[in-house]
Short mmCIF file of C-alpha atoms in Angstrom, two decimals:
data_model
loop_
_atom_site.label_atom_id
_atom_site.label_comp_id
_atom_site.label_asym_id
_atom_site.label_seq_id
_atom_site.Cartn_x
_atom_site.Cartn_y
_atom_site.Cartn_z
CA GLY C 1 133.16 108.69 57.27
CA ALA C 2 134.99 112.03 57.40
CA VAL C 3 137.52 111.22 60.10
CA VAL C 4 140.37 113.58 60.90
CA SER C 5 143.21 112.60 63.19
CA GLN C 6 145.86 114.65 64.96
CA HIS C 7 149.15 113.63 66.43
CA PRO C 8 150.31 114.03 69.10
CA SER C 9 147.28 114.57 71.31
CA ARG C 10 149.40 116.15 73.99
CA VAL C 11 152.92 117.52 74.08
CA ILE C 12 154.99 119.16 76.77
CA CYS C 13 158.22 120.84 75.74
CA LYS C 14 160.84 123.22 77.01
CA SER C 15 160.92 126.84 75.96
CA GLY C 16 162.92 127.34 72.78
CA THR C 17 162.21 123.98 71.21
CA SER C 18 160.13 123.38 68.09
CA VAL C 19 157.05 121.19 68.02
CA LYS C 20 155.40 119.58 65.01
CA ILE C 21 151.73 118.66 64.96
CA GLU C 22 150.29 116.43 62.24
CA CYS C 23 146.75 116.55 60.88
CA ARG C 24 145.47 113.74 58.67
CA SER C 25 142.20 113.17 56.86
CA LEU C 26 141.81 109.41 57.11
CA ASP C 27 139.00 108.59 54.71
CA PHE C 28 138.83 111.50 52.29
CA GLN C 29 141.14 113.80 50.43
CA ALA C 30 141.32 117.40 51.55
CA THR C 31 142.86 120.05 49.35
CA THR C 32 142.18 122.56 52.10
CA MET C 33 142.86 122.20 55.79
CA PHE C 34 142.63 124.75 58.54
CA TRP C 35 144.51 125.33 61.78
CA TYR C 36 142.81 126.82 64.81
CA ARG C 37 143.84 127.78 68.28
CA GLN C 38 141.50 127.66 71.23
CA PHE C 39 141.93 129.24 74.64
CA PRO C 40 140.03 127.95 77.70
CA LYS C 41 136.32 128.68 77.53
CA LYS C 42 136.74 130.51 74.25
CA SER C 43 135.68 129.78 70.72
CA LEU C 44 138.04 128.69 67.97
CA MET C 45 140.40 131.23 66.47
CA LEU C 46 141.45 130.57 62.89
CA MET C 47 145.20 130.79 62.47
CA ALA C 48 145.74 129.81 58.86
CA THR C 49 144.37 128.06 55.82
CA SER C 50 146.52 125.28 54.44
CA ASN C 51 146.26 124.48 50.74
CA GLU C 52 147.80 121.37 49.26
CA GLY C 53 150.75 122.21 47.06
CA SER C 54 150.84 125.92 47.84
CA LYS C 55 151.74 128.31 50.61
CA ALA C 56 149.45 128.66 53.58
CA THR C 57 147.37 131.77 54.08
CA TYR C 58 147.72 133.25 57.54
CA GLU C 59 145.16 135.30 59.42
CA GLN C 60 146.03 138.80 60.50
CA GLY C 61 148.25 138.82 63.54
CA VAL C 62 149.52 135.26 63.14
CA GLU C 63 153.28 135.08 62.63
CA LYS C 64 154.00 132.84 59.66
CA ASP C 65 157.63 132.36 60.70
CA LYS C 66 156.47 131.25 64.12
CA PHE C 67 153.80 128.86 62.94
CA LEU C 68 155.07 126.98 59.91
CA ILE C 69 152.47 125.09 57.92
CA ASN C 70 153.12 122.46 55.28
CA HIS C 71 150.42 120.69 53.29
CA ALA C 72 152.46 118.15 51.41
CA SER C 73 149.71 115.76 50.38
CA LEU C 74 145.94 115.58 50.05
CA THR C 75 145.67 113.90 53.43
CA LEU C 76 148.37 115.53 55.55
CA SER C 77 149.03 119.01 56.88
CA THR C 78 151.59 119.84 59.54
CA LEU C 79 151.90 122.78 61.90
CA THR C 80 155.32 123.47 63.40
CA VAL C 81 155.52 125.84 66.33
CA THR C 82 159.07 127.14 66.14
CA SER C 83 161.05 128.26 69.18
CA ALA C 84 158.03 127.72 71.39
CA HIS C 85 157.49 129.93 74.42
CA PRO C 86 155.05 129.61 77.33
CA GLU C 87 152.62 132.00 75.67
CA ASP C 88 152.29 129.49 72.81
CA SER C 89 150.73 127.01 75.23
CA SER C 90 147.26 126.32 73.95
CA PHE C 91 144.90 123.81 72.36
CA TYR C 92 145.56 123.51 68.64
CA ILE C 93 142.89 122.00 66.41
CA CYS C 94 142.97 121.24 62.71
CA SER C 95 140.09 120.72 60.35
CA ALA C 96 139.75 119.39 56.82
CA ARG C 97 137.34 120.77 54.30
CA ARG C 98 135.02 118.34 52.60
CA THR C 99 132.64 119.93 50.10
CA ASP C 100 130.92 122.71 52.04
CA THR C 101 131.79 121.83 55.58
CA GLN C 102 134.75 121.11 57.83
CA TYR C 103 135.58 118.08 59.93
CA PHE C 104 137.76 118.59 62.95
CA GLY C 105 140.55 116.62 64.52
CA PRO C 106 140.61 115.81 68.24
CA GLY C 107 143.08 118.59 69.02
CA THR C 108 146.60 118.82 70.41
CA ARG C 109 147.29 120.31 73.80
CA LEU C 110 150.65 122.06 73.82
CA THR C 111 152.30 123.02 77.07
CA VAL C 112 155.55 124.97 76.91
CA LEU C 113 157.51 125.07 80.15
CA GLN A 1 129.41 143.66 65.83
CA LYS A 2 130.48 140.05 65.48
CA GLU A 3 129.46 138.28 62.29
CA VAL A 4 127.94 135.43 64.28
CA GLU A 5 126.38 136.04 67.68
CA GLN A 6 125.62 133.28 70.13
CA ASP A 7 124.55 133.46 73.76
CA PRO A 8 127.37 131.81 75.72
CA GLY A 9 125.08 130.67 78.52
CA PRO A 10 125.70 128.61 80.57
CA LEU A 11 122.41 126.82 80.11
CA SER A 12 121.30 124.24 82.65
CA VAL A 13 118.27 122.01 82.11
CA PRO A 14 116.85 118.85 83.67
CA GLU A 15 117.14 115.56 81.87
CA GLY A 16 114.35 115.10 79.32
CA ALA A 17 113.90 118.80 78.65
CA ILE A 18 113.78 120.35 75.20
CA VAL A 19 116.79 122.56 74.60
CA SER A 20 116.82 125.51 72.22
CA LEU A 21 120.14 126.98 71.12
CA ASN A 22 120.22 130.06 68.91
CA CYS A 23 122.52 132.17 66.80
CA THR A 24 122.16 135.22 64.61
CA TYR A 25 124.42 136.25 61.78
CA SER A 26 124.92 139.42 59.84
CA ASN A 27 126.64 138.44 56.59
CA SER A 28 124.27 137.65 53.74
CA ALA A 29 127.11 135.83 51.96
CA PHE A 30 126.87 132.95 54.39
CA GLN A 31 125.27 130.04 52.63
CA TYR A 32 125.99 127.02 54.79
CA PHE A 33 125.24 126.59 58.45
CA MET A 34 126.56 124.07 60.92
CA TRP A 35 126.22 123.05 64.50
CA TYR A 36 129.15 121.46 66.26
CA ARG A 37 129.29 119.83 69.67
CA GLN A 38 132.49 120.09 71.64
CA TYR A 39 133.24 118.13 74.77
CA SER A 40 135.87 119.42 77.14
CA ARG A 41 139.39 119.07 75.74
CA LYS A 42 138.17 117.53 72.50
CA GLY A 43 137.80 118.75 68.95
CA PRO A 44 134.40 119.91 67.67
CA GLU A 45 132.14 117.21 66.28
CA LEU A 46 129.80 118.02 63.40
CA LEU A 47 126.19 117.55 64.46
CA MET A 48 124.09 119.19 61.79
CA TYR A 49 124.69 120.82 58.43
CA THR A 50 122.13 122.83 56.47
CA TYR A 51 122.18 125.19 53.54
CA SER A 52 118.60 126.26 53.03
CA SER A 53 115.89 127.83 55.10
CA GLY A 54 113.72 125.36 56.93
CA ASN A 55 114.15 122.46 59.28
CA LYS A 56 116.44 119.46 59.18
CA GLU A 57 115.97 116.63 61.61
CA ASP A 58 118.38 113.93 62.74
CA GLY A 59 117.26 111.82 65.65
CA ARG A 60 116.77 114.03 68.68
CA PHE A 61 118.33 117.02 66.93
CA THR A 62 116.59 119.55 64.68
CA ALA A 63 118.42 122.38 62.96
CA GLN A 64 116.41 125.35 61.79
CA VAL A 65 117.53 128.14 59.48
CA ASP A 66 115.67 131.34 58.68
CA LYS A 67 117.69 133.21 56.09
CA SER A 68 115.25 136.12 55.94
CA SER A 69 115.93 136.98 59.58
CA LYS A 70 119.46 135.55 59.63
CA TYR A 71 118.62 133.26 62.50
CA ILE A 72 119.73 129.68 63.11
CA SER A 73 118.63 127.32 65.84
CA LEU A 74 119.34 123.88 67.18
CA PHE A 75 116.71 121.98 69.15
CA ILE A 76 117.52 118.96 71.27
CA ARG A 77 114.61 116.79 72.34
CA ASP A 78 114.64 114.49 75.34
CA SER A 79 117.98 115.89 76.46
CA GLN A 80 120.39 113.52 78.16
CA PRO A 81 123.29 114.11 80.57
CA SER A 82 125.58 112.98 77.74
CA ASP A 83 124.43 116.04 75.78
CA SER A 84 126.29 118.22 78.29
CA ALA A 85 128.87 120.02 76.15
CA THR A 86 129.55 123.27 74.39
CA TYR A 87 127.54 123.81 71.21
CA LEU A 88 129.01 125.97 68.50
CA CYS A 89 127.09 127.40 65.60
CA ALA A 90 129.11 128.15 62.49
CA CYS A 91 128.48 129.83 59.18
CA LEU A 92 130.50 129.14 56.10
CA SER A 93 131.32 131.64 53.44
CA SER A 94 131.41 129.88 50.09
CA ASN A 95 133.79 132.60 48.88
CA THR A 96 136.55 131.93 51.38
CA GLY A 97 135.68 128.47 52.65
CA LYS A 98 136.22 129.78 56.15
CA LEU A 99 133.97 128.96 59.07
CA ILE A 100 132.85 131.80 61.27
CA PHE A 101 131.94 130.56 64.72
CA GLY A 102 129.65 131.83 67.40
CA GLN A 103 131.01 132.03 70.92
CA GLY A 104 129.57 128.66 71.85
CA THR A 105 126.85 127.84 74.39
CA THR A 106 127.73 125.65 77.33
CA LEU A 107 124.90 123.22 78.11
CA GLN A 108 124.53 121.15 81.23
CA VAL A 109 121.83 118.50 81.43
CA LYS A 110 121.24 117.44 85.00
CA PRO A 111 120.09 113.86 85.77
#
């Protein structure tokens, strides 16, 4: 149990376009989901906490207008990278909270040309 | 000082060796402790989860927590080449629900 999926697994886009990434908890309900960003050979950097039915809470330094988060249901959170630029290229990973731990999705590799 | 410190390695061992991975933390509010394994270009996979001092065993893996010294460890017995990955320790604050990660230790098990 405790499976989290992400879609797409990989996306390549042109600079200036917007990209949406979906995170789903497949076998449990998650009122709280998290979005992370990971650079090569680095640990995970928390971007924001996504709460079902309310606004996301962003970490310091993360632009909320750049990274739009919607948690519309107990099993789905979406991250939209708006007007993506090459510096937004990264590995984005979501997680879903279940009791006192988090289960992670497989990640989405975003490449902005 | 980082809230969770972990030696990034890399750590290279021969197949069959016992591996010891360690982290220290500074925040007494941390109540839950996890070890994740992350293969290259994949999301972290939960390996072990503990919330009290002592040992917890699952197959070849043993997680150890010492809250008095704020020290957490993961032991891997009979290590296999398939164990080659990055291992991340994480502490969870029950107040915020956020995970605080160590830097991750890269492990290579050579056949």
